């Protein structure tokens, strides 16, 4: 049996951009060839793609790290490097994507083939062909490619079903699903037989059909973590119609009306919008002696406009009528609108918080400069050529880092470190 997994964390790493090239034309009959270093190619993106053929996140239990290739470096003769291919990761429709570090919702994949860019590949560096000017016609300056993004994201699956079966454990949800559809859920005479949601397709004689989900039994306090807790309450969010099953067995020692109110309370505590969905109350186990009398008492306590359809799944009594009625209710139910756009590919651009650089004095003559902007500047600087080093020094000065070091007490000869690069301050 395929294990149902609806909550996983994975790490994604987009590809680094290719480095720009430092090159010059050396061709016969071209005495003043000039710079000819091409740009690097863009790194590969990490893209999530919804697939309606999947209904579990089980695959991510075995592979949790996804990496894209780096872009190709720039070439001589002004040739650009190839950009890397994106890496597509298939996820079930109904998957919500969160940034694990911040808890922020990145996107919601609710339609088949919908795409979401979760890690953007780094831009390629510019070759020295871009840095020529009237003062420096042979620049030995090129940019390194932009680093790729790396982050941990959380995938949370919320099943997309038209109809959801809710109720206390052992009220007959799995039995109803097995009778109304071709699904074969586990059925046994003990609580919490169903430990994961089951889906089934109901097909009516007139050609209508809809997807029904059997959700694991709830108990009082589920929204606060009791029993199976809120582990599966999230799947109720996207059902358009609720079938609320209530046990009419007179020998179970429970009050049907109290059970009904308890489940409604748990649904409301989790998401009050669920209580606004159309609800069909389904008294079950009407084949047991004494159940009819108990159902009559139960109905007296309900509002006059309550939608009630009693059944006996064992004897198949009322099941067909219930499914036809559910289809009619479903046809009139309002569609669920998602806050996230679903009509086109969305892109999540991860950008570190823009912070001013900081300077820390680690020893009498050792200083460390930190900050996202200056660190990215270093990563994109090609330090293999003197022109590149001088350009980097000018950029540090224009950012105010030179003056800030002097204010911090730095003197000529002191060591300054940015990431893993250390240089002498002059």
mmCIF file of C-alpha atoms in Angstrom:
data_model
loop_
_atom_site.group_PDB
_atom_site.id
_atom_site.type_symbol
_atom_site.label_atom_id
_atom_site.label_comp_id
_atom_site.label_asym_id
_atom_site.label_seq_id
_atom_site.Cartn_x
_atom_site.Cartn_y
_atom_site.Cartn_z
ATOM 1 C CA UNK A 1 0.000 0.000 0.000
ATOM 2 C CA UNK A 2 1.283 3.476 -0.879
ATOM 3 C CA UNK A 3 1.978 5.496 2.258
ATOM 4 C CA UNK A 4 0.149 8.823 2.464
ATOM 5 C CA UNK A 5 2.482 11.749 3.187
ATOM 6 C CA UNK A 6 1.133 15.300 3.213
ATOM 7 C CA UNK A 7 3.865 17.355 4.904
ATOM 8 C CA UNK A 8 7.568 17.413 4.001
ATOM 9 C CA UNK A 9 10.559 19.756 3.994
ATOM 10 C CA UNK A 10 13.021 19.884 1.108
ATOM 11 C CA UNK A 11 16.094 21.917 0.217
ATOM 12 C CA UNK A 12 16.347 23.595 -3.188
ATOM 13 C CA UNK A 13 19.493 25.075 -4.773
ATOM 14 C CA UNK A 14 19.298 26.990 -8.014
ATOM 15 C CA UNK A 15 22.278 27.149 -10.342
ATOM 16 C CA UNK A 16 25.023 29.745 -10.220
ATOM 17 C CA UNK A 17 25.356 32.083 -13.186
ATOM 18 C CA UNK A 18 28.304 31.482 -15.509
ATOM 19 C CA UNK A 19 31.340 33.756 -15.204
ATOM 20 C CA UNK A 20 32.030 36.410 -17.786
ATOM 21 C CA UNK A 21 35.234 35.942 -19.798
ATOM 22 C CA UNK A 22 38.312 38.118 -20.144
ATOM 23 C CA UNK A 23 39.537 37.656 -23.714
ATOM 24 C CA UNK A 24 40.984 39.644 -26.627
ATOM 25 C CA UNK A 25 40.881 39.185 -30.356
ATOM 26 C CA UNK A 26 44.171 38.003 -31.840
ATOM 27 C CA UNK A 27 43.417 37.654 -35.519
ATOM 28 C CA UNK A 28 45.372 38.309 -38.621
ATOM 29 C CA UNK A 29 44.481 41.599 -40.317
ATOM 30 C CA UNK A 30 42.758 42.841 -37.112
ATOM 31 C CA UNK A 31 45.513 44.929 -35.522
ATOM 32 C CA UNK A 32 43.290 46.537 -32.879
ATOM 33 C CA UNK A 33 41.054 43.625 -32.018
ATOM 34 C CA UNK A 34 40.011 44.794 -28.586
ATOM 35 C CA UNK A 35 38.154 42.848 -25.858
ATOM 36 C CA UNK A 36 36.043 39.867 -26.888
ATOM 37 C CA UNK A 37 35.066 38.098 -23.660
ATOM 38 C CA UNK A 38 31.444 36.928 -23.720
ATOM 39 C CA UNK A 39 28.873 36.817 -20.919
ATOM 40 C CA UNK A 40 28.158 33.792 -18.746
ATOM 41 C CA UNK A 41 24.871 31.909 -19.040
ATOM 42 C CA UNK A 42 22.135 32.048 -16.441
ATOM 43 C CA UNK A 43 21.938 29.303 -13.831
ATOM 44 C CA UNK A 44 19.057 26.846 -13.747
ATOM 45 C CA UNK A 45 15.821 27.607 -11.868
ATOM 46 C CA UNK A 46 14.047 25.253 -9.469
ATOM 47 C CA UNK A 47 10.380 25.046 -10.493
ATOM 48 C CA UNK A 48 7.522 23.192 -8.789
ATOM 49 C CA UNK A 49 4.872 21.846 -11.171
ATOM 50 C CA UNK A 50 1.455 20.588 -10.128
ATOM 51 C CA UNK A 51 0.516 17.097 -11.295
ATOM 52 C CA UNK A 52 -3.047 15.883 -10.790
ATOM 53 C CA UNK A 53 -1.855 12.285 -11.121
ATOM 54 C CA UNK A 54 -0.129 12.479 -7.733
ATOM 55 C CA UNK A 55 -1.966 12.351 -4.392
ATOM 56 C CA UNK A 56 0.874 12.068 -1.886
ATOM 57 C CA UNK A 57 4.264 13.634 -1.129
ATOM 58 C CA UNK A 58 5.747 10.211 -0.487
ATOM 59 C CA UNK A 59 8.484 10.623 -3.128
ATOM 60 C CA UNK A 60 10.093 13.383 -1.078
ATOM 61 C CA UNK A 61 10.751 10.993 1.789
ATOM 62 C CA UNK A 62 13.623 9.557 -0.255
ATOM 63 C CA UNK A 63 14.949 12.659 -1.989
ATOM 64 C CA UNK A 64 15.037 15.949 -0.116
ATOM 65 C CA UNK A 65 17.737 17.956 -1.922
ATOM 66 C CA UNK A 66 17.244 19.301 -5.435
ATOM 67 C CA UNK A 67 20.016 21.135 -7.296
ATOM 68 C CA UNK A 68 20.131 22.878 -10.656
ATOM 69 C CA UNK A 69 23.195 23.162 -12.880
ATOM 70 C CA UNK A 70 25.301 26.313 -13.182
ATOM 71 C CA UNK A 71 25.280 28.389 -16.336
ATOM 72 C CA UNK A 72 28.172 27.991 -18.782
ATOM 73 C CA UNK A 73 31.027 30.491 -18.553
ATOM 74 C CA UNK A 74 31.455 33.116 -21.259
ATOM 75 C CA UNK A 75 33.686 32.254 -24.216
ATOM 76 C CA UNK A 76 36.180 33.973 -26.495
ATOM 77 C CA UNK A 77 35.112 35.863 -29.622
ATOM 78 C CA UNK A 78 32.179 37.394 -27.753
ATOM 79 C CA UNK A 79 30.362 34.066 -27.393
ATOM 80 C CA UNK A 80 27.871 33.804 -24.555
ATOM 81 C CA UNK A 81 27.694 30.749 -22.328
ATOM 82 C CA UNK A 82 24.615 28.501 -22.456
ATOM 83 C CA UNK A 83 22.001 28.985 -19.767
ATOM 84 C CA UNK A 84 21.319 25.915 -17.632
ATOM 85 C CA UNK A 85 18.073 23.981 -17.939
ATOM 86 C CA UNK A 86 15.545 24.432 -15.134
ATOM 87 C CA UNK A 87 14.837 21.578 -12.737
ATOM 88 C CA UNK A 88 11.131 20.684 -12.547
ATOM 89 C CA UNK A 89 9.798 19.046 -9.401
ATOM 90 C CA UNK A 90 6.373 17.415 -9.655
ATOM 91 C CA UNK A 91 4.008 17.887 -6.712
ATOM 92 C CA UNK A 92 0.334 16.963 -6.249
ATOM 93 C CA UNK A 93 -2.319 19.532 -7.051
ATOM 94 C CA UNK A 94 -3.367 21.159 -3.814
ATOM 95 C CA UNK A 95 0.185 21.649 -2.535
ATOM 96 C CA UNK A 96 0.917 24.792 -0.518
ATOM 97 C CA UNK A 97 4.538 25.952 -0.458
ATOM 98 C CA UNK A 98 6.047 27.774 2.532
ATOM 99 C CA UNK A 99 9.444 29.303 3.250
ATOM 100 C CA UNK A 100 10.648 27.263 6.219
ATOM 101 C CA UNK A 101 12.796 30.092 7.607
ATOM 102 C CA UNK A 102 10.028 32.709 7.716
ATOM 103 C CA UNK A 103 6.824 30.647 7.547
ATOM 104 C CA UNK A 104 5.701 32.811 4.622
ATOM 105 C CA UNK A 105 3.353 31.297 2.042
ATOM 106 C CA UNK A 106 5.255 31.278 -1.236
ATOM 107 C CA UNK A 107 2.470 29.927 -3.423
ATOM 108 C CA UNK A 108 -0.437 27.536 -3.820
ATOM 109 C CA UNK A 109 -0.491 24.980 -6.658
ATOM 110 C CA UNK A 110 -4.146 24.156 -7.187
ATOM 111 C CA UNK A 111 -4.434 23.526 -10.932
ATOM 112 C CA UNK A 112 -2.882 20.830 -13.084
ATOM 113 C CA UNK A 113 0.422 21.891 -14.717
ATOM 114 C CA UNK A 114 0.543 25.132 -12.708
ATOM 115 C CA UNK A 115 4.165 26.172 -12.088
ATOM 116 C CA UNK A 116 5.931 28.061 -9.302
ATOM 117 C CA UNK A 117 9.562 29.207 -9.408
ATOM 118 C CA UNK A 118 10.882 28.710 -5.855
ATOM 119 C CA UNK A 119 14.602 29.300 -6.489
ATOM 120 C CA UNK A 120 15.740 31.572 -9.300
ATOM 121 C CA UNK A 121 19.002 30.805 -11.075
ATOM 122 C CA UNK A 122 21.803 33.356 -10.813
ATOM 123 C CA UNK A 123 22.385 35.816 -13.646
ATOM 124 C CA UNK A 124 25.499 35.315 -15.749
ATOM 125 C CA UNK A 125 28.454 37.650 -15.297
ATOM 126 C CA UNK A 126 29.377 40.199 -17.965
ATOM 127 C CA UNK A 127 32.494 39.654 -20.048
ATOM 128 C CA UNK A 128 35.129 42.301 -20.610
ATOM 129 C CA UNK A 129 33.514 43.262 -23.905
ATOM 130 C CA UNK A 130 31.146 45.411 -21.785
ATOM 131 C CA UNK A 131 33.826 47.350 -19.926
ATOM 132 C CA UNK A 132 35.722 48.968 -22.798
ATOM 133 C CA UNK A 133 35.640 52.763 -22.952
ATOM 134 C CA UNK A 134 37.673 55.618 -24.363
ATOM 135 C CA UNK A 135 40.028 55.620 -21.385
ATOM 136 C CA UNK A 136 40.478 51.855 -21.120
ATOM 137 C CA UNK A 137 40.192 50.164 -24.476
ATOM 138 C CA UNK A 138 41.618 46.850 -23.267
ATOM 139 C CA UNK A 139 39.968 46.199 -19.890
ATOM 140 C CA UNK A 140 40.856 43.068 -17.955
ATOM 141 C CA UNK A 141 37.574 43.236 -16.073
ATOM 142 C CA UNK A 142 34.806 40.657 -16.007
ATOM 143 C CA UNK A 143 32.068 39.711 -13.569
ATOM 144 C CA UNK A 144 31.567 36.369 -11.935
ATOM 145 C CA UNK A 145 28.131 34.836 -12.205
ATOM 146 C CA UNK A 146 25.555 35.589 -9.521
ATOM 147 C CA UNK A 147 25.320 32.846 -6.875
ATOM 148 C CA UNK A 148 22.256 30.621 -6.958
ATOM 149 C CA UNK A 149 19.663 30.631 -4.196
ATOM 150 C CA UNK A 150 19.468 27.965 -1.525
ATOM 151 C CA UNK A 151 16.601 27.621 0.875
ATOM 152 C CA UNK A 152 14.510 25.070 2.717
ATOM 153 C CA UNK A 153 10.835 24.998 1.808
ATOM 154 C CA UNK A 154 7.913 23.154 3.348
ATOM 155 C CA UNK A 155 5.388 21.385 1.141
ATOM 156 C CA UNK A 156 1.944 20.924 2.634
ATOM 157 C CA UNK A 157 -0.648 18.929 0.715
ATOM 158 C CA UNK A 158 -4.299 19.849 1.081
ATOM 159 C CA UNK A 159 -6.422 17.402 -0.882
ATOM 160 C CA UNK A 160 -8.739 18.934 -3.442
ATOM 161 C CA UNK A 161 -11.994 16.978 -3.224
ATOM 162 C CA UNK A 162 -15.540 18.086 -4.021
ATOM 163 C CA UNK A 163 -17.055 16.390 -0.983
ATOM 164 C CA UNK A 164 -15.544 15.624 2.419
ATOM 165 C CA UNK A 165 -16.754 12.984 4.892
ATOM 166 C CA UNK A 166 -16.353 14.080 8.508
ATOM 167 C CA UNK A 167 -17.429 12.611 11.822
ATOM 168 C CA UNK A 168 -16.227 10.764 14.893
ATOM 169 C CA UNK A 169 -14.181 7.570 14.464
ATOM 170 C CA UNK A 170 -16.139 4.463 13.464
ATOM 171 C CA UNK A 171 -19.276 6.293 12.316
ATOM 172 C CA UNK A 172 -19.087 4.573 8.916
ATOM 173 C CA UNK A 173 -17.181 7.002 6.694
ATOM 174 C CA UNK A 174 -14.916 4.369 5.151
ATOM 175 C CA UNK A 175 -17.856 1.997 4.671
ATOM 176 C CA UNK A 176 -19.818 4.689 2.845
ATOM 177 C CA UNK A 177 -16.812 5.475 0.643
ATOM 178 C CA UNK A 178 -16.385 1.801 -0.265
ATOM 179 C CA UNK A 179 -20.085 1.455 -1.155
ATOM 180 C CA UNK A 180 -20.390 4.716 -3.112
ATOM 181 C CA UNK A 181 -17.085 4.419 -5.023
ATOM 182 C CA UNK A 182 -14.579 1.825 -6.158
ATOM 183 C CA UNK A 183 -12.178 2.819 -3.376
ATOM 184 C CA UNK A 184 -11.136 0.100 -0.928
ATOM 185 C CA UNK A 185 -10.280 1.771 2.368
ATOM 186 C CA UNK A 186 -9.377 -0.266 5.446
ATOM 187 C CA UNK A 187 -12.489 -1.052 7.510
ATOM 188 C CA UNK A 188 -12.402 -2.571 10.994
ATOM 189 C CA UNK A 189 -14.337 -2.511 14.279
ATOM 190 C CA UNK A 190 -12.029 -0.212 16.198
ATOM 191 C CA UNK A 191 -11.395 3.530 16.394
ATOM 192 C CA UNK A 192 -8.936 5.293 14.089
ATOM 193 C CA UNK A 193 -8.938 2.517 11.504
ATOM 194 C CA UNK A 194 -8.391 5.225 8.888
ATOM 195 C CA UNK A 195 -5.021 6.858 9.480
ATOM 196 C CA UNK A 196 -4.810 8.786 6.213
ATOM 197 C CA UNK A 197 -7.347 10.357 3.824
ATOM 198 C CA UNK A 198 -8.856 8.173 1.115
ATOM 199 C CA UNK A 199 -10.194 9.480 -2.177
ATOM 200 C CA UNK A 200 -12.869 7.979 -4.377
ATOM 201 C CA UNK A 201 -14.776 8.965 -7.510
ATOM 202 C CA UNK A 202 -18.584 8.794 -7.385
ATOM 203 C CA UNK A 203 -20.140 8.154 -10.798
ATOM 204 C CA UNK A 204 -23.909 8.526 -11.084
ATOM 205 C CA UNK A 205 -26.173 6.850 -13.642
ATOM 206 C CA UNK A 206 -26.818 10.142 -15.457
ATOM 207 C CA UNK A 207 -23.097 10.700 -16.092
ATOM 208 C CA UNK A 208 -22.427 13.142 -13.264
ATOM 209 C CA UNK A 209 -19.400 12.494 -11.104
ATOM 210 C CA UNK A 210 -17.496 14.058 -8.207
ATOM 211 C CA UNK A 211 -14.544 13.317 -5.947
ATOM 212 C CA UNK A 212 -15.237 12.361 -2.349
ATOM 213 C CA UNK A 213 -12.671 12.244 0.460
ATOM 214 C CA UNK A 214 -12.868 10.087 3.578
ATOM 215 C CA UNK A 215 -11.020 12.059 6.246
ATOM 216 C CA UNK A 216 -9.609 10.350 9.359
ATOM 217 C CA UNK A 217 -11.943 10.436 12.361
ATOM 218 C CA UNK A 218 -12.003 13.590 14.426
ATOM 219 C CA UNK A 219 -12.589 13.756 18.163
ATOM 220 C CA UNK A 220 -13.264 16.559 20.580
ATOM 221 C CA UNK A 221 -10.121 18.662 20.964
ATOM 222 C CA UNK A 222 -8.697 17.710 17.559
ATOM 223 C CA UNK A 223 -8.077 21.364 16.656
ATOM 224 C CA UNK A 224 -5.840 21.558 19.739
ATOM 225 C CA UNK A 225 -3.873 18.412 18.928
ATOM 226 C CA UNK A 226 -5.980 15.705 20.587
ATOM 227 C CA UNK A 227 -6.152 12.331 18.825
ATOM 228 C CA UNK A 228 -4.844 12.725 15.281
ATOM 229 C CA UNK A 229 -4.900 16.463 15.981
ATOM 230 C CA UNK A 230 -4.976 18.894 13.089
ATOM 231 C CA UNK A 231 -2.890 16.551 10.962
ATOM 232 C CA UNK A 232 -5.795 16.011 8.570
ATOM 233 C CA UNK A 233 -8.095 18.936 9.355
ATOM 234 C CA UNK A 234 -6.313 20.901 6.624
ATOM 235 C CA UNK A 235 -7.894 18.649 4.009
ATOM 236 C CA UNK A 236 -11.365 19.941 4.908
ATOM 237 C CA UNK A 237 -10.372 23.431 3.736
ATOM 238 C CA UNK A 238 -10.846 22.640 0.055
ATOM 239 C CA UNK A 239 -14.002 20.520 0.105
ATOM 240 C CA UNK A 240 -17.026 22.360 -1.255
ATOM 241 C CA UNK A 241 -19.656 20.197 0.459
ATOM 242 C CA UNK A 242 -19.469 18.486 3.854
ATOM 243 C CA UNK A 243 -21.165 15.148 4.553
ATOM 244 C CA UNK A 244 -21.356 14.990 8.342
ATOM 245 C CA UNK A 245 -21.860 11.387 9.446
ATOM 246 C CA UNK A 246 -23.417 10.789 12.888
ATOM 247 C CA UNK A 247 -23.650 7.339 14.519
ATOM 248 C CA UNK A 248 -27.211 6.260 15.489
ATOM 249 C CA UNK A 249 -26.174 3.037 17.231
ATOM 250 C CA UNK A 250 -28.131 3.080 20.544
ATOM 251 C CA UNK A 251 -25.528 0.845 22.187
ATOM 252 C CA UNK A 252 -22.424 2.973 21.690
ATOM 253 C CA UNK A 253 -22.956 4.991 24.860
ATOM 254 C CA UNK A 254 -22.757 8.363 23.045
ATOM 255 C CA UNK A 255 -25.199 11.195 22.390
ATOM 256 C CA UNK A 256 -25.522 11.807 18.612
ATOM 257 C CA UNK A 257 -26.384 15.480 19.042
ATOM 258 C CA UNK A 258 -23.412 16.118 21.336
ATOM 259 C CA UNK A 259 -21.155 14.348 18.814
ATOM 260 C CA UNK A 260 -22.555 16.508 16.023
ATOM 261 C CA UNK A 261 -21.918 19.743 17.936
ATOM 262 C CA UNK A 262 -18.421 18.608 18.961
ATOM 263 C CA UNK A 263 -17.318 18.006 15.354
ATOM 264 C CA UNK A 264 -18.832 21.318 14.222
ATOM 265 C CA UNK A 265 -16.921 23.050 16.987
ATOM 266 C CA UNK A 266 -13.607 21.470 15.925
ATOM 267 C CA UNK A 267 -14.163 22.458 12.291
ATOM 268 C CA UNK A 268 -14.969 26.018 13.315
ATOM 269 C CA UNK A 269 -11.938 26.257 15.592
ATOM 270 C CA UNK A 270 -9.696 25.230 12.708
ATOM 271 C CA UNK A 271 -11.318 27.379 10.009
ATOM 272 C CA UNK A 272 -14.620 29.143 10.526
ATOM 273 C CA UNK A 273 -15.115 29.363 6.747
ATOM 274 C CA UNK A 274 -15.672 25.602 6.667
ATOM 275 C CA UNK A 275 -18.903 26.046 8.649
ATOM 276 C CA UNK A 276 -20.250 28.226 5.833
ATOM 277 C CA UNK A 277 -20.046 25.364 3.324
ATOM 278 C CA UNK A 278 -23.176 23.360 2.469
ATOM 279 C CA UNK A 279 -23.589 20.502 4.945
ATOM 280 C CA UNK A 280 -25.602 17.306 4.607
ATOM 281 C CA UNK A 281 -26.191 15.545 7.942
ATOM 282 C CA UNK A 282 -26.026 11.773 7.452
ATOM 283 C CA UNK A 283 -27.320 9.586 10.308
ATOM 284 C CA UNK A 284 -25.672 6.155 9.882
ATOM 285 C CA UNK A 285 -26.174 2.540 10.960
ATOM 286 C CA UNK A 286 -29.946 2.646 10.540
ATOM 287 C CA UNK A 287 -29.921 -1.162 10.253
ATOM 288 C CA UNK A 288 -29.329 -1.555 14.023
ATOM 289 C CA UNK A 289 -32.470 -2.112 16.198
ATOM 290 C CA UNK A 290 -33.380 1.045 18.084
ATOM 291 C CA UNK A 291 -31.562 3.370 15.684
ATOM 292 C CA UNK A 292 -34.790 4.769 14.192
ATOM 293 C CA UNK A 293 -36.001 5.943 17.612
ATOM 294 C CA UNK A 294 -32.620 7.498 18.331
ATOM 295 C CA UNK A 295 -32.612 9.298 14.993
ATOM 296 C CA UNK A 296 -36.060 10.749 15.744
ATOM 297 C CA UNK A 297 -34.733 12.238 18.996
ATOM 298 C CA UNK A 298 -31.685 13.548 17.158
ATOM 299 C CA UNK A 299 -33.771 15.275 14.470
ATOM 300 C CA UNK A 300 -35.875 17.079 17.069
ATOM 301 C CA UNK A 301 -32.777 18.891 18.316
ATOM 302 C CA UNK A 302 -31.690 20.055 14.849
ATOM 303 C CA UNK A 303 -32.907 23.225 13.109
ATOM 304 C CA UNK A 304 -35.975 22.846 10.893
ATOM 305 C CA UNK A 305 -33.953 23.629 7.757
ATOM 306 C CA UNK A 306 -31.273 20.998 8.450
ATOM 307 C CA UNK A 307 -30.466 18.847 5.404
ATOM 308 C CA UNK A 308 -30.750 15.237 6.670
ATOM 309 C CA UNK A 309 -30.246 12.003 4.699
ATOM 310 C CA UNK A 310 -30.202 8.800 6.840
ATOM 311 C CA UNK A 311 -28.449 5.724 5.425
ATOM 312 C CA UNK A 312 -27.350 2.183 6.156
ATOM 313 C CA UNK A 313 -24.138 1.536 4.247
ATOM 314 C CA UNK A 314 -24.175 -2.149 5.215
ATOM 315 C CA UNK A 315 -27.568 -2.659 3.577
ATOM 316 C CA UNK A 316 -26.878 0.061 0.952
ATOM 317 C CA UNK A 317 -30.121 1.724 2.062
ATOM 318 C CA UNK A 318 -30.311 5.397 1.099
ATOM 319 C CA UNK A 319 -26.764 5.533 -0.299
ATOM 320 C CA UNK A 320 -27.768 6.063 -3.920
ATOM 321 C CA UNK A 321 -30.288 8.767 -2.972
ATOM 322 C CA UNK A 322 -27.648 10.454 -0.814
ATOM 323 C CA UNK A 323 -25.134 10.551 -3.675
ATOM 324 C CA UNK A 324 -27.723 12.021 -6.065
ATOM 325 C CA UNK A 325 -28.675 14.645 -3.507
ATOM 326 C CA UNK A 326 -25.006 15.445 -2.828
ATOM 327 C CA UNK A 327 -24.451 16.008 -6.540
ATOM 328 C CA UNK A 328 -27.352 18.478 -6.625
ATOM 329 C CA UNK A 329 -26.017 20.328 -3.578
ATOM 330 C CA UNK A 330 -22.575 20.378 -5.158
ATOM 331 C CA UNK A 331 -23.911 21.909 -8.387
ATOM 332 C CA UNK A 332 -25.263 24.859 -6.394
ATOM 333 C CA UNK A 333 -22.262 25.269 -4.082
ATOM 334 C CA UNK A 334 -20.010 28.278 -4.510
ATOM 335 C CA UNK A 335 -16.545 27.516 -5.871
ATOM 336 C CA UNK A 336 -13.678 27.983 -3.445
ATOM 337 C CA UNK A 337 -11.579 30.989 -4.365
ATOM 338 C CA UNK A 338 -7.884 30.850 -3.630
ATOM 339 C CA UNK A 339 -5.950 33.975 -2.762
ATOM 340 C CA UNK A 340 -3.044 32.938 -4.963
ATOM 341 C CA UNK A 341 -3.373 33.489 -8.739
ATOM 342 C CA UNK A 342 -3.622 30.265 -10.690
ATOM 343 C CA UNK A 343 -3.900 31.456 -14.295
ATOM 344 C CA UNK A 344 -0.203 31.730 -14.999
ATOM 345 C CA UNK A 345 3.208 30.694 -13.783
ATOM 346 C CA UNK A 346 4.136 32.461 -10.567
ATOM 347 C CA UNK A 347 7.674 33.229 -9.577
ATOM 348 C CA UNK A 348 8.923 33.536 -6.026
ATOM 349 C CA UNK A 349 11.943 35.804 -5.918
ATOM 350 C CA UNK A 350 13.888 35.219 -2.774
ATOM 351 C CA UNK A 351 15.778 38.348 -1.814
ATOM 352 C CA UNK A 352 17.744 38.658 1.424
ATOM 353 C CA UNK A 353 16.769 41.608 3.565
ATOM 354 C CA UNK A 354 18.627 44.703 2.437
ATOM 355 C CA UNK A 355 20.860 45.567 5.390
ATOM 356 C CA UNK A 356 23.558 48.183 5.638
ATOM 357 C CA UNK A 357 27.023 46.703 5.992
ATOM 358 C CA UNK A 358 28.473 46.233 9.457
ATOM 359 C CA UNK A 359 32.076 46.337 10.587
ATOM 360 C CA UNK A 360 33.308 44.216 13.481
ATOM 361 C CA UNK A 361 36.725 44.517 15.111
ATOM 362 C CA UNK A 362 37.864 40.990 15.963
ATOM 363 C CA UNK A 363 41.383 41.884 17.123
ATOM 364 C CA UNK A 364 43.622 44.927 17.347
ATOM 365 C CA UNK A 365 44.397 44.869 13.635
ATOM 366 C CA UNK A 366 41.683 42.602 12.232
ATOM 367 C CA UNK A 367 38.315 43.810 10.914
ATOM 368 C CA UNK A 368 35.382 41.919 9.384
ATOM 369 C CA UNK A 369 32.908 43.557 6.977
ATOM 370 C CA UNK A 370 29.465 41.938 6.696
ATOM 371 C CA UNK A 371 26.379 42.735 4.658
ATOM 372 C CA UNK A 372 24.373 41.130 1.857
ATOM 373 C CA UNK A 373 25.235 43.787 -0.723
ATOM 374 C CA UNK A 374 28.994 43.842 -0.148
ATOM 375 C CA UNK A 375 29.145 40.034 0.029
ATOM 376 C CA UNK A 376 27.325 39.721 -3.295
ATOM 377 C CA UNK A 377 29.684 42.318 -4.765
ATOM 378 C CA UNK A 378 32.669 40.202 -3.753
ATOM 379 C CA UNK A 379 31.134 37.027 -5.147
ATOM 380 C CA UNK A 380 30.556 38.703 -8.504
ATOM 381 C CA UNK A 381 34.060 40.195 -8.733
ATOM 382 C CA UNK A 382 36.764 38.421 -10.722
ATOM 383 C CA UNK A 383 39.887 38.928 -8.607
ATOM 384 C CA UNK A 384 42.212 37.132 -11.028
ATOM 385 C CA UNK A 385 43.013 40.375 -12.843
ATOM 386 C CA UNK A 386 44.381 43.665 -11.491
ATOM 387 C CA UNK A 387 41.664 45.668 -13.230
ATOM 388 C CA UNK A 388 39.032 43.639 -11.408
ATOM 389 C CA UNK A 389 40.712 44.223 -8.046
ATOM 390 C CA UNK A 390 40.899 47.972 -8.626
ATOM 391 C CA UNK A 391 37.257 48.108 -9.671
ATOM 392 C CA UNK A 392 36.305 46.236 -6.495
ATOM 393 C CA UNK A 393 38.295 48.743 -4.399
ATOM 394 C CA UNK A 394 36.513 51.657 -6.056
ATOM 395 C CA UNK A 395 33.141 50.093 -5.388
ATOM 396 C CA UNK A 396 33.964 49.572 -1.706
ATOM 397 C CA UNK A 397 34.934 53.219 -1.453
ATOM 398 C CA UNK A 398 31.744 54.393 -3.157
ATOM 399 C CA UNK A 399 29.695 52.347 -0.657
ATOM 400 C CA UNK A 400 31.360 54.189 2.210
ATOM 401 C CA UNK A 401 33.174 51.156 3.552
ATOM 402 C CA UNK A 402 36.603 52.801 3.411
ATOM 403 C CA UNK A 403 35.477 55.737 5.568
ATOM 404 C CA UNK A 404 33.626 53.411 7.929
ATOM 405 C CA UNK A 405 36.790 51.348 8.465
ATOM 406 C CA UNK A 406 38.742 54.507 9.305
ATOM 407 C CA UNK A 407 36.025 55.540 11.755
ATOM 408 C CA UNK A 408 36.237 52.074 13.338
ATOM 409 C CA UNK A 409 39.956 52.600 13.948
ATOM 410 C CA UNK A 410 41.462 50.773 10.982
ATOM 411 C CA UNK A 411 44.961 51.813 9.979
ATOM 412 C CA UNK A 412 47.199 51.041 7.023
ATOM 413 C CA UNK A 413 48.445 47.481 7.258
ATOM 414 C CA UNK A 414 45.397 46.139 9.107
ATOM 415 C CA UNK A 415 43.587 43.036 7.761
ATOM 416 C CA UNK A 416 40.045 43.330 6.417
ATOM 417 C CA UNK A 417 37.950 40.205 5.742
ATOM 418 C CA UNK A 418 34.794 39.849 3.632
ATOM 419 C CA UNK A 419 33.482 36.285 3.581
ATOM 420 C CA UNK A 420 36.623 34.188 2.872
ATOM 421 C CA UNK A 421 38.591 37.006 1.234
ATOM 422 C CA UNK A 422 41.137 38.910 3.324
ATOM 423 C CA UNK A 423 43.103 41.933 2.120
ATOM 424 C CA UNK A 424 45.426 44.589 3.560
ATOM 425 C CA UNK A 425 43.848 47.959 4.273
ATOM 426 C CA UNK A 426 45.772 50.906 2.813
#
